[in-house]
mmCIF file of C-alpha atoms in Angstrom:
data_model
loop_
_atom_site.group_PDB
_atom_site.id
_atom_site.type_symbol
_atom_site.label_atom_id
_atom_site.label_comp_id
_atom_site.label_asym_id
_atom_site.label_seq_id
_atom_site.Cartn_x
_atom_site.Cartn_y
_atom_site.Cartn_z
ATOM 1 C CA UNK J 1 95.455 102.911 112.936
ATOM 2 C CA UNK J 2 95.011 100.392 110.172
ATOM 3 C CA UNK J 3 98.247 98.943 108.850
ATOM 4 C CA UNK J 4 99.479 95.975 107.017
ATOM 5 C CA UNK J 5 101.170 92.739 108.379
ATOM 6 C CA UNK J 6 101.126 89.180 108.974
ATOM 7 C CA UNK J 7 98.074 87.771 109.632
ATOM 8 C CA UNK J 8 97.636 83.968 110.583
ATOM 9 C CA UNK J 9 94.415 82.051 111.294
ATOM 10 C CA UNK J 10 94.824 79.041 114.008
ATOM 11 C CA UNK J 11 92.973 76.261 115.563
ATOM 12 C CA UNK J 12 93.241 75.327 118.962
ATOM 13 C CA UNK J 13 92.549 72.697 121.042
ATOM 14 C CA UNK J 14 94.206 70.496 123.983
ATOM 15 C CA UNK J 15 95.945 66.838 122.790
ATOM 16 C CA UNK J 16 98.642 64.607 124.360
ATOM 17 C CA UNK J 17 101.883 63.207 123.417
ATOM 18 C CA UNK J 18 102.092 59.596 122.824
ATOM 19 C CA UNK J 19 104.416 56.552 122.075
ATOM 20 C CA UNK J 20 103.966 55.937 118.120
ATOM 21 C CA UNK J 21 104.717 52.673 118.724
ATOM 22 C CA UNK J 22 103.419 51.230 122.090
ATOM 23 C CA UNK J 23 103.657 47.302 122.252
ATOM 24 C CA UNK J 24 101.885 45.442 124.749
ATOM 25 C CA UNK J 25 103.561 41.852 126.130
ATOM 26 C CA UNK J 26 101.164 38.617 126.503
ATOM 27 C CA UNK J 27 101.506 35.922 128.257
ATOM 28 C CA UNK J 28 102.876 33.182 125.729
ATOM 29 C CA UNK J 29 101.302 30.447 127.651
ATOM 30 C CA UNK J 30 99.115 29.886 130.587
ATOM 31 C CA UNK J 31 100.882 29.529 133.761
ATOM 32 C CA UNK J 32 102.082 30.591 137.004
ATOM 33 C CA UNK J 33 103.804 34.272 136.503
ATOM 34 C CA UNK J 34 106.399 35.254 139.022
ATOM 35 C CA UNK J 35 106.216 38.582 140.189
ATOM 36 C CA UNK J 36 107.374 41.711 137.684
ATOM 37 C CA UNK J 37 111.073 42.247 138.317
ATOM 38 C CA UNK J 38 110.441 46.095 136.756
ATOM 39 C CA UNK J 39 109.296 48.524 137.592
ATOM 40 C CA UNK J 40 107.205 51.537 135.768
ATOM 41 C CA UNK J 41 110.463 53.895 134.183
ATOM 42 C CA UNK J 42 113.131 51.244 133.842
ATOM 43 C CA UNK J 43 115.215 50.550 130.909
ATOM 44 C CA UNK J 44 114.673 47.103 128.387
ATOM 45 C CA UNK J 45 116.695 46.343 125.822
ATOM 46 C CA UNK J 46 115.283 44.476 122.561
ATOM 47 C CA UNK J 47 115.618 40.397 123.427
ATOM 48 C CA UNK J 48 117.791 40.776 126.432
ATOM 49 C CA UNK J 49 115.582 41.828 129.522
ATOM 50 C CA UNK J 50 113.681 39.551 130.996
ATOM 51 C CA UNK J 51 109.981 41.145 131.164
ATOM 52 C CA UNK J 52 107.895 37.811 133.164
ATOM 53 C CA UNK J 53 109.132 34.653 133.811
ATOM 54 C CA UNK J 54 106.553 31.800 133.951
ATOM 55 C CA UNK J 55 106.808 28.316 135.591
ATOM 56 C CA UNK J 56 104.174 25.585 134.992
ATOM 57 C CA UNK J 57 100.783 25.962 137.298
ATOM 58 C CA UNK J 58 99.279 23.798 139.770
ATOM 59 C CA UNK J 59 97.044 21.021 139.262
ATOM 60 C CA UNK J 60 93.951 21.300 139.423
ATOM 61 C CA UNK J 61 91.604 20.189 142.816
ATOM 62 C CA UNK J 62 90.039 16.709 142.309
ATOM 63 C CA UNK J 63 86.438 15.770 143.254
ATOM 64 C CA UNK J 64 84.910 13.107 144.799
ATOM 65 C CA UNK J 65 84.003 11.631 141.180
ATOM 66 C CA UNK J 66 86.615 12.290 139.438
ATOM 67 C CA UNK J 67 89.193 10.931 142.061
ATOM 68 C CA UNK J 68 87.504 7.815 141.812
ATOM 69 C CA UNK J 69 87.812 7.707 138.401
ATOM 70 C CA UNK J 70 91.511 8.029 138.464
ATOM 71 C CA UNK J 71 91.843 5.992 141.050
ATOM 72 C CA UNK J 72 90.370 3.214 139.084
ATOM 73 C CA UNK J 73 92.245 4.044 135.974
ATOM 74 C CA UNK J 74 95.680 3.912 138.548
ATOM 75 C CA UNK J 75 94.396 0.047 139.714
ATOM 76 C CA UNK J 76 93.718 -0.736 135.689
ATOM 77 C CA UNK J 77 97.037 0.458 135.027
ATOM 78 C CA UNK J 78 98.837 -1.888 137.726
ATOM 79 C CA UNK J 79 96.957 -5.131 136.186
ATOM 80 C CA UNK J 80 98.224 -3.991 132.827
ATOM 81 C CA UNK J 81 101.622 -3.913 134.074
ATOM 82 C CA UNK J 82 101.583 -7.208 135.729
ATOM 83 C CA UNK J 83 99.600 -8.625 132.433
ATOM 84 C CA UNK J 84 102.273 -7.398 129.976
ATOM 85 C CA UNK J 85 105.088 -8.969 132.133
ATOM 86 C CA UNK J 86 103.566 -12.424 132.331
ATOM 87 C CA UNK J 87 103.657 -11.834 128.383
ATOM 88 C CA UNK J 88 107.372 -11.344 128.525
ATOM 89 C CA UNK J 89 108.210 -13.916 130.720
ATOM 90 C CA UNK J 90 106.031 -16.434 128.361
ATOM 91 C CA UNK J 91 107.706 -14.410 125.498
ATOM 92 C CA UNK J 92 111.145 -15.288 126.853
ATOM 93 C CA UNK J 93 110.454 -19.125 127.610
ATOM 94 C CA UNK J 94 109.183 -19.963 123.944
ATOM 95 C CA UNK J 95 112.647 -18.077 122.498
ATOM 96 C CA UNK J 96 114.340 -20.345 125.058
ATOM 97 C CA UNK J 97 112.514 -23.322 123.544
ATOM 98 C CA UNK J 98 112.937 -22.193 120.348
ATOM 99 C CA UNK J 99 116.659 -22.147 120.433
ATOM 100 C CA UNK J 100 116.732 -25.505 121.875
ATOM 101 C CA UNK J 101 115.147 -26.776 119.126
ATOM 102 C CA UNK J 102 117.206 -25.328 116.783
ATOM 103 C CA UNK J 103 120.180 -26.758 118.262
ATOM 104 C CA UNK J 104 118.974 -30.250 117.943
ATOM 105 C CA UNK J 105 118.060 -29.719 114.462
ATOM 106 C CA UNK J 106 121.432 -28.505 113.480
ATOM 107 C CA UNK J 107 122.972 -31.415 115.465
ATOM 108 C CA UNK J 108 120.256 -33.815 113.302
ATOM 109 C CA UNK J 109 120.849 -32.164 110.111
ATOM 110 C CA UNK J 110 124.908 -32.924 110.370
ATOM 111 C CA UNK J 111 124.188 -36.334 110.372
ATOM 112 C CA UNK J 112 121.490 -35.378 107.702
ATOM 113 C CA UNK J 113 118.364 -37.130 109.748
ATOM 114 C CA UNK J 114 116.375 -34.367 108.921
ATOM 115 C CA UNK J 115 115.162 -32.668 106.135
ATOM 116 C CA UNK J 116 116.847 -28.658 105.304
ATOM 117 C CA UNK J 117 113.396 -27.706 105.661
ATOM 118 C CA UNK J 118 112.697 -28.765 109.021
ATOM 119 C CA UNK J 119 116.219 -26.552 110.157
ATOM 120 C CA UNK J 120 114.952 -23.537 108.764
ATOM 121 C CA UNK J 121 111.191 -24.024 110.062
ATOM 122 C CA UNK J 122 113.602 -24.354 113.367
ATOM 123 C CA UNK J 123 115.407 -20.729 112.146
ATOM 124 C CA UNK J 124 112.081 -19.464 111.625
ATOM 125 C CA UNK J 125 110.874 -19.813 115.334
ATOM 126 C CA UNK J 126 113.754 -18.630 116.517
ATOM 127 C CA UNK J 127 113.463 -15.268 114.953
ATOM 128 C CA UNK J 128 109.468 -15.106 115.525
ATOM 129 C CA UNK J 129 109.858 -16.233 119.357
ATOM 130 C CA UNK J 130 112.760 -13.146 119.567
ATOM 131 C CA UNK J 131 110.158 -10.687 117.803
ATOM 132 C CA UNK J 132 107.550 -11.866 120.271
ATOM 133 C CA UNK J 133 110.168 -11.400 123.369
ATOM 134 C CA UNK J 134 110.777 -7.969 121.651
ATOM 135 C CA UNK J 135 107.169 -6.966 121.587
ATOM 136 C CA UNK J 136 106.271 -8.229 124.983
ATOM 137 C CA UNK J 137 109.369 -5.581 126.584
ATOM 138 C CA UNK J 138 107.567 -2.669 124.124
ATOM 139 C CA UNK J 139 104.317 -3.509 125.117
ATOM 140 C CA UNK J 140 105.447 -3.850 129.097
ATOM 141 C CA UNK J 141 107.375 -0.475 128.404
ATOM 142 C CA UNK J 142 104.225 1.043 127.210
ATOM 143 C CA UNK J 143 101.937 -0.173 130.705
ATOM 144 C CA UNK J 144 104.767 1.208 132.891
ATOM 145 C CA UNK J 145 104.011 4.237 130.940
ATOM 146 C CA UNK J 146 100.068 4.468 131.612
ATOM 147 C CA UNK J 147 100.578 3.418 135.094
ATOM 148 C CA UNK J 148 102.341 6.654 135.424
ATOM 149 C CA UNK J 149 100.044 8.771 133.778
ATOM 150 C CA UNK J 150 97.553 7.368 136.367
ATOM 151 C CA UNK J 151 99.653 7.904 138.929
ATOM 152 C CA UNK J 152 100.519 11.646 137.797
ATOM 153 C CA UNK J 153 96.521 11.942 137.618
ATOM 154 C CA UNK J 154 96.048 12.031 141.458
ATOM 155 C CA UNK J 155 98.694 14.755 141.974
ATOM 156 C CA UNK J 156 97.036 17.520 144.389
ATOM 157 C CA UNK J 157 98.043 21.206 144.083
ATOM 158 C CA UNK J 158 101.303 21.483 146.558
ATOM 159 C CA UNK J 159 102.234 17.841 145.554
ATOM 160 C CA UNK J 160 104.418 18.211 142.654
ATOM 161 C CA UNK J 161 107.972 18.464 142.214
ATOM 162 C CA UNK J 162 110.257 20.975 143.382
ATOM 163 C CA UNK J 163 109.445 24.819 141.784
ATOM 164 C CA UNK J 164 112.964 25.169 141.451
ATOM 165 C CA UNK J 165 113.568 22.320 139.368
ATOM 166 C CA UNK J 166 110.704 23.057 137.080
ATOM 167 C CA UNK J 167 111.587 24.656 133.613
ATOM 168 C CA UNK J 168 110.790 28.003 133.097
ATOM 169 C CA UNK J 169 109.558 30.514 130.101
ATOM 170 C CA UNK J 170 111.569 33.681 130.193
ATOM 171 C CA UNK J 171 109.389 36.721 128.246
ATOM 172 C CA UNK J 172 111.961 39.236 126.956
ATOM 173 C CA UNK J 173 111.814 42.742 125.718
ATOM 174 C CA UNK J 174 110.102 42.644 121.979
ATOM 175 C CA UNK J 175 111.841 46.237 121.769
ATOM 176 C CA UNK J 176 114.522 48.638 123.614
ATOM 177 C CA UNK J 177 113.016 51.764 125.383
ATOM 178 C CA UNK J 178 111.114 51.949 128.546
ATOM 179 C CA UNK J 179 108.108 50.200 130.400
ATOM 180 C CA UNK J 180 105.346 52.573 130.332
ATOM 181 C CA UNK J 181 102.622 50.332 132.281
ATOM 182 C CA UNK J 182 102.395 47.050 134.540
ATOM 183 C CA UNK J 183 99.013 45.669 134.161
ATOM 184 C CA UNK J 184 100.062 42.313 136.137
ATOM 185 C CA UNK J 185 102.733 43.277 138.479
ATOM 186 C CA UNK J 186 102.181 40.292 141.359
ATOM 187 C CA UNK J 187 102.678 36.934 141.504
ATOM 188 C CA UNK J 188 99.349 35.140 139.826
ATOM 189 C CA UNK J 189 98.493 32.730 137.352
ATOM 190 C CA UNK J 190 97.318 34.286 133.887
ATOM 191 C CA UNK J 191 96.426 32.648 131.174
ATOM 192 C CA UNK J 192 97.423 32.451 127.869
ATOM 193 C CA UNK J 193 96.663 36.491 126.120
ATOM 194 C CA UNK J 194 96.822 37.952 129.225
ATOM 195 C CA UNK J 195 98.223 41.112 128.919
ATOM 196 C CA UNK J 196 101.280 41.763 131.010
ATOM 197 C CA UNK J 197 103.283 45.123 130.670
ATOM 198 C CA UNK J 198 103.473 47.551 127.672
ATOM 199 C CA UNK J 199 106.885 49.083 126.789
ATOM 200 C CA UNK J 200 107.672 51.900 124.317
ATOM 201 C CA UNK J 201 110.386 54.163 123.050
ATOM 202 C CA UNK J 202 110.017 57.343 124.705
ATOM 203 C CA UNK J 203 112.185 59.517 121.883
ATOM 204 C CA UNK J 204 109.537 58.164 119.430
ATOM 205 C CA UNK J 205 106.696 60.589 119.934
ATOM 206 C CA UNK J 206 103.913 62.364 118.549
ATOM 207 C CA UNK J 207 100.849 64.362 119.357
ATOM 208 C CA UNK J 208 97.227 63.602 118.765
ATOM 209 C CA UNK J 209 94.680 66.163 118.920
ATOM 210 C CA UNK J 210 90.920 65.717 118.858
ATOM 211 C CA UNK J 211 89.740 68.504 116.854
ATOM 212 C CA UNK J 212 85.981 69.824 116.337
ATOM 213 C CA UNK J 213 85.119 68.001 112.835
ATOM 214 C CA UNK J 214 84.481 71.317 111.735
ATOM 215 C CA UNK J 215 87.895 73.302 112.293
ATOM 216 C CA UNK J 216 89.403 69.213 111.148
ATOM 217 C CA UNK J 217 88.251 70.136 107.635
ATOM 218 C CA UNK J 218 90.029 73.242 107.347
ATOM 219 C CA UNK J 219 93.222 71.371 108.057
ATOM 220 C CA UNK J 220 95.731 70.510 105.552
ATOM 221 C CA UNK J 221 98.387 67.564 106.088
ATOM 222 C CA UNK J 222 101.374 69.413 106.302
ATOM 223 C CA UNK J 223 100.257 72.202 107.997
ATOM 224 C CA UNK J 224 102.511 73.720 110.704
ATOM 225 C CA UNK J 225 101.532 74.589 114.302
ATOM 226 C CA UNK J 226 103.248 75.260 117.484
ATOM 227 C CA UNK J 227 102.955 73.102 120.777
ATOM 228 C CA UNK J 228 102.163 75.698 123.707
ATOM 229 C CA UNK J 229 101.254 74.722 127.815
ATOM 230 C CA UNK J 230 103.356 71.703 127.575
ATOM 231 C CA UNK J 231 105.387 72.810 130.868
ATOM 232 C CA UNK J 232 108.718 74.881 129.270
ATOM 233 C CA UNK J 233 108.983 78.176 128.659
ATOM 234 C CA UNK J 234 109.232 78.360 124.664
ATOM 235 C CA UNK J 235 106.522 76.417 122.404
ATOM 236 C CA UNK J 236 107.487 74.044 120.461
ATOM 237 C CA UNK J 237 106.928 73.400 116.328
ATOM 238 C CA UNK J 238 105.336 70.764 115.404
ATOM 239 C CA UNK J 239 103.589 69.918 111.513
ATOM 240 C CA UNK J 240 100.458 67.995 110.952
ATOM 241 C CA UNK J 241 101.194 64.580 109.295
ATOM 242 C CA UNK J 242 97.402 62.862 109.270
ATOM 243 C CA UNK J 243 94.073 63.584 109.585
ATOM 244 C CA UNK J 244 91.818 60.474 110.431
ATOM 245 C CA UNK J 245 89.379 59.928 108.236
ATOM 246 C CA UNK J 246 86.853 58.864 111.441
ATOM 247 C CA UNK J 247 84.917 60.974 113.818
ATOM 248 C CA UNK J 248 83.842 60.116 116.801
ATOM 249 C CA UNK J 249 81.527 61.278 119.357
ATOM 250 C CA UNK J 250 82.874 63.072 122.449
ATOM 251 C CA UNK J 251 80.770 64.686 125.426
ATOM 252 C CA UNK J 252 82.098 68.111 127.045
ATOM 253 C CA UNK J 253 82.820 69.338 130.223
ATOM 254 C CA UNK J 254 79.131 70.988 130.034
ATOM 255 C CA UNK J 255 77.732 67.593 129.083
ATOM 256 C CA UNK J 256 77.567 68.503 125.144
ATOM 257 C CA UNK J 257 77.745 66.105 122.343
ATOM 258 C CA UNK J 258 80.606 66.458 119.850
ATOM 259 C CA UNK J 259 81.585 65.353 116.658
ATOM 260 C CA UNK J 260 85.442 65.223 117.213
ATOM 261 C CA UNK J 261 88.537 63.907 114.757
ATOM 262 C CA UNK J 262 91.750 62.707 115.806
ATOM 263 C CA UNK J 263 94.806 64.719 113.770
ATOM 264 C CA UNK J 264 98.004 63.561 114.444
ATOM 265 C CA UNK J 265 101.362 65.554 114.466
ATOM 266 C CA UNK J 266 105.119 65.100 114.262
ATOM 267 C CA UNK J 267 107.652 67.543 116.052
ATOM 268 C CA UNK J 268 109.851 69.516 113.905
ATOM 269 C CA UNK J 269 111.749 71.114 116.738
ATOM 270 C CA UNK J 270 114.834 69.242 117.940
ATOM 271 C CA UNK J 271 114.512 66.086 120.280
ATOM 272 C CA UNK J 272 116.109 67.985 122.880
ATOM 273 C CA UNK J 273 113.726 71.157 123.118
ATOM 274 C CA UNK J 274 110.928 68.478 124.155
ATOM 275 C CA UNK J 275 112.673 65.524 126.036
ATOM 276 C CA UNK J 276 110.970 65.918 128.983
ATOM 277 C CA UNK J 277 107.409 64.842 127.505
ATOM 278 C CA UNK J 278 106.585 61.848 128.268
ATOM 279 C CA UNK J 279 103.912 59.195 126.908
ATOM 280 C CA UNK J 280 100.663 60.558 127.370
ATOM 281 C CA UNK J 281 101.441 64.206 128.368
ATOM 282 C CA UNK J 282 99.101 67.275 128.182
ATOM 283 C CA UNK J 283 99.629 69.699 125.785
ATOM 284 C CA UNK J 284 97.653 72.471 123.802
ATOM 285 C CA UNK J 285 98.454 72.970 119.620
ATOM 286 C CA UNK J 286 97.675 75.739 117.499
ATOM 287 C CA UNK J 287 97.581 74.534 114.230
ATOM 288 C CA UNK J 288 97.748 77.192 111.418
ATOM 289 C CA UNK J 289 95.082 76.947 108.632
ATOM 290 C CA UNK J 290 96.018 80.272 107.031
ATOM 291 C CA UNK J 291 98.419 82.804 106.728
ATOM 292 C CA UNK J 292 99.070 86.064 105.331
ATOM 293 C CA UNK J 293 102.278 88.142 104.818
ATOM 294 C CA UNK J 294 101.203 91.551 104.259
ATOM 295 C CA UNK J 295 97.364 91.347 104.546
ATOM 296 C CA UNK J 296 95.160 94.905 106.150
ATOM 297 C CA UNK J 297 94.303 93.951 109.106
ATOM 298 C CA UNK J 298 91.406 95.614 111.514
ATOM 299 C CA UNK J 299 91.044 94.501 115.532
ATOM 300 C CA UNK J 300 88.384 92.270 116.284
ATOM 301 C CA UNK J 301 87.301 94.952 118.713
ATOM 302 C CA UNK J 302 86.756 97.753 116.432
ATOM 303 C CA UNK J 303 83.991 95.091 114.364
ATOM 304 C CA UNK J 304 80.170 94.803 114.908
ATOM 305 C CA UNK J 305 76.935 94.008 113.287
ATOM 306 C CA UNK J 306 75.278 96.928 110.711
ATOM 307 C CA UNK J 307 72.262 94.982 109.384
ATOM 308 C CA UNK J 308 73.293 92.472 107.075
ATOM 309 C CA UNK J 309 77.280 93.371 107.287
ATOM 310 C CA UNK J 310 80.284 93.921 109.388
ATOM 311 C CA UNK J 311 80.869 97.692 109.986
ATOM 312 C CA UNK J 312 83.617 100.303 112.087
ATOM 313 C CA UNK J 313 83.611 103.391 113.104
ATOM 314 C CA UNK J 314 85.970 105.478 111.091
ATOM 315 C CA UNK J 315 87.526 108.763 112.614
ATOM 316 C CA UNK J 316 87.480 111.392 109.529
ATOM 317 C CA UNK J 317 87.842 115.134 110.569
ATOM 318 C CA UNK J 318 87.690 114.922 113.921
ATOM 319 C CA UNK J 319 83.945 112.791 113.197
ATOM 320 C CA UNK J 320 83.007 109.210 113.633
ATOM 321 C CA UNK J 321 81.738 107.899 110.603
ATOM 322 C CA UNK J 322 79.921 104.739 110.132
ATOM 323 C CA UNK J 323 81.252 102.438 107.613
ATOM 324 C CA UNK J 324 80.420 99.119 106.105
ATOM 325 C CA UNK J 325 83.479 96.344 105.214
ATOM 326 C CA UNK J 326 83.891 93.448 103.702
ATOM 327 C CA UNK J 327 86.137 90.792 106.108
ATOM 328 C CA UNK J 328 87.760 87.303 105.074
ATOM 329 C CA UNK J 329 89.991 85.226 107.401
ATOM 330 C CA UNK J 330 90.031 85.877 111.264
ATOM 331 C CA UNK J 331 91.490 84.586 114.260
ATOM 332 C CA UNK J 332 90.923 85.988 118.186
ATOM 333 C CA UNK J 333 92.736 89.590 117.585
ATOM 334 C CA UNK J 334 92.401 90.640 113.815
ATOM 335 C CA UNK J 335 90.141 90.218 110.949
ATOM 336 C CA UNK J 336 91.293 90.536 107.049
ATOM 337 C CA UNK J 337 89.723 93.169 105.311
ATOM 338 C CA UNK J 338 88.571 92.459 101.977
ATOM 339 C CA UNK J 339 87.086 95.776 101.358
ATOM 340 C CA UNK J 340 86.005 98.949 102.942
ATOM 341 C CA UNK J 341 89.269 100.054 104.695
ATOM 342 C CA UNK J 342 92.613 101.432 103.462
ATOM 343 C CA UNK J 343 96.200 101.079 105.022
ATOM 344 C CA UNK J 344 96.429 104.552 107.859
ATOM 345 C CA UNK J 345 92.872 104.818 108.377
ATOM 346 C CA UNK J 346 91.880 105.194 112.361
ATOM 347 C CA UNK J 347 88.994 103.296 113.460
ATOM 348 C CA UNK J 348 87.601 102.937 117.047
ATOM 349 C CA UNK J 349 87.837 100.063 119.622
ATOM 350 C CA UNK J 350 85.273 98.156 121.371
ATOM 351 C CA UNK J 351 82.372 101.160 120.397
ATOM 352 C CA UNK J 352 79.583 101.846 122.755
ATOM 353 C CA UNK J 353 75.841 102.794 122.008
ATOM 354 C CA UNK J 354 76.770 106.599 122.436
ATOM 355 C CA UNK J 355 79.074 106.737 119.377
ATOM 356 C CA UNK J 356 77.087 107.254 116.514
ATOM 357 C CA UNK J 357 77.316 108.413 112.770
ATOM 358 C CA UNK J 358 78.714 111.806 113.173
ATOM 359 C CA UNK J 359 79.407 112.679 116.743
ATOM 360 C CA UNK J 360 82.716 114.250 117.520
ATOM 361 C CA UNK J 361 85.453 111.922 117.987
ATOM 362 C CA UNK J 362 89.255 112.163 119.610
ATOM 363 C CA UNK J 363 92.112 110.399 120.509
ATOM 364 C CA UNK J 364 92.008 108.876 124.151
ATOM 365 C CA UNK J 365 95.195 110.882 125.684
ATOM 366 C CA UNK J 366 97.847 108.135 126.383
#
């Protein structure tokens, strides 16, 4: 019997639930990571837990050539040193000389033997022999230096100082939630980029589903839909907040090509209804695209092709009678009718070839 009543037009498809914000932690700097202290699950909190900790790397093997080459630059660096203190030492003996002088020209120049000009040219080489003395140390300073920069460039990997007393580079959280992933989890060197870990706020999700492009375009931001087959017993509602604006190009199950867009969608039921999905979780939505309130509606079963148009079979005196309509929106049970059909009119399900135009017709006893 033909009635009236809600009518609502869906599109389906499977999606997953995912972190809205998902940040992924590099490694600052290259070096020697030590291995992850977390695990997949546990708790971080925002610029207190320590995600990696990295301690300076090994040096690098040395070839024949190139241990030559320091070892050269190590010999040149001893001759500088011993160069730069024969400097101060020669420094040191013409302040000495200097200030000798000056004391007999102050001794001369209280008897006034000697001009004032030859006690300051005395003054003078005091202060240019203690400049000189004061440059020779810097420049000797400087050689000790270089000699151990050469010496530092024949360090072999396993000959440097004690790991424990090297400094260290603590990565910590960027935000609070959970780690999701470990993408380096043992001890290694990585270098600077490298992705580590990501980490996420579970309570922050959403659901993306990759629709056909053509049931995408019959979506409206805003539109509501319920989240079914996500594991609990009720679905859940949910409202469309974007549609990309991209396709992209997905192949089936069967091998087929598809034109698919992403449309992504915010819950609207209570964060404890769905706290059990987690980041990347299967689910199926049913996203509405139409609905009616008190539309006549006519089973998809009782529907089939009459040339050009949809027809039924209407029951009318006991008779089947053949009847063209006019239908709009549909979904997988019912079918608006536009025209054709009135509210307590009987049609028949699912006909076969032997009904035709006329023949008798009666209820199926219940």
């Amino acid at each position: 019997t033909i009635g009236r009543g809600a009518l609502e037009v869906t599109v389906e498809d499977e999606g997953v639930t995912r972190i809205r914000e998902v940040y992924t932690v590099s490694a600052p700097t290259t070096g020697k990571m030590s291995r992850s202290p977390l695990a997949v699950g546990d708790a971080v909190v925002a610029d207190e837990t320590v995600v990696a900790r990295f301690a300076p790397g090994d040096p690098i093997f040395l070839d024949a050539r190139a241990r030559r080459v320091a070892e050269a630059a190590l010999e040149a660096a001893k001759s500088a040193v011993k160069l730069a203190e024969t400097q101060v030492d020669q420094a040191r003996s013409q302040l000495a000389f200097a200030r000798s002088d000056l004391r007999r020209a102050s001794e001369l120049a209280e008897k006034q033997t000697i001009a004032e000009r030859s006690l300051e040219k005395a003054r003078l080489d005091v202060v240019t022999a203690e400049s000189a003395v004061a440059s020779a140390l810097a420049t000797l300073d400087v050689r000790r230096r270089e000699l151990e920069s050469a010496r530092a460039q024949l360090i072999q990997p396993g000959q440097g100082s004690d790991p424990a007393s090297s400094c260290c580079i603590d990565v910590r959280a960027p935000v609070s939630g959970r780690v999701l992933r470990i993408i380096a989890e043992s001890e290694q060197v990585v270098a600077a980029g490298s992705p580590l870990l990501e980490v996420g706020d579970p309570a922050d999700l959403e659901i993306v589903v990759d629709l056909l492009s053509r049931d995408a375009v019959r979506v409206e931001p805003g539109a509501p839909a319920r989240i079914e087959s996500w594991g609990g017993e009720a679905s859940l509602a949910a409202r469309v907040r974007r549609i990309e604006p991209t396709g992209f190009t997905k192949v089936s199950a069967l091998g087929i090509e598809e034109q698919r867009v992403k449309v992504v969608l915010d819950f609207v039921a209570p964060p404890e209804a769905w706290r059990r999905l987690g980041h990347v979780f299967r689910i199926v939505a049913r996203i509405v695209v139409w609905r009616g309130e008190s539309e006549i509606a006519v089973p998809i079963g009782a529907l089939f092709r009459s040339g050009e148009r949809w027809a039924v079979f209407v029951v009318a005196d006991g008779r089947a009678r053949l009847r063209p309509i006019d239908i709009g929106e549909r979904n997988q049970r019912f079918a608006r009718v536009i025209s054709g059909l009135a509210e307590g009119e009987r049609v028949i399900l699912h006909p076969s070839d032997a009904i035709r135009d006329g023949v008798r017709a009666e209820p199926r006893p219940e």
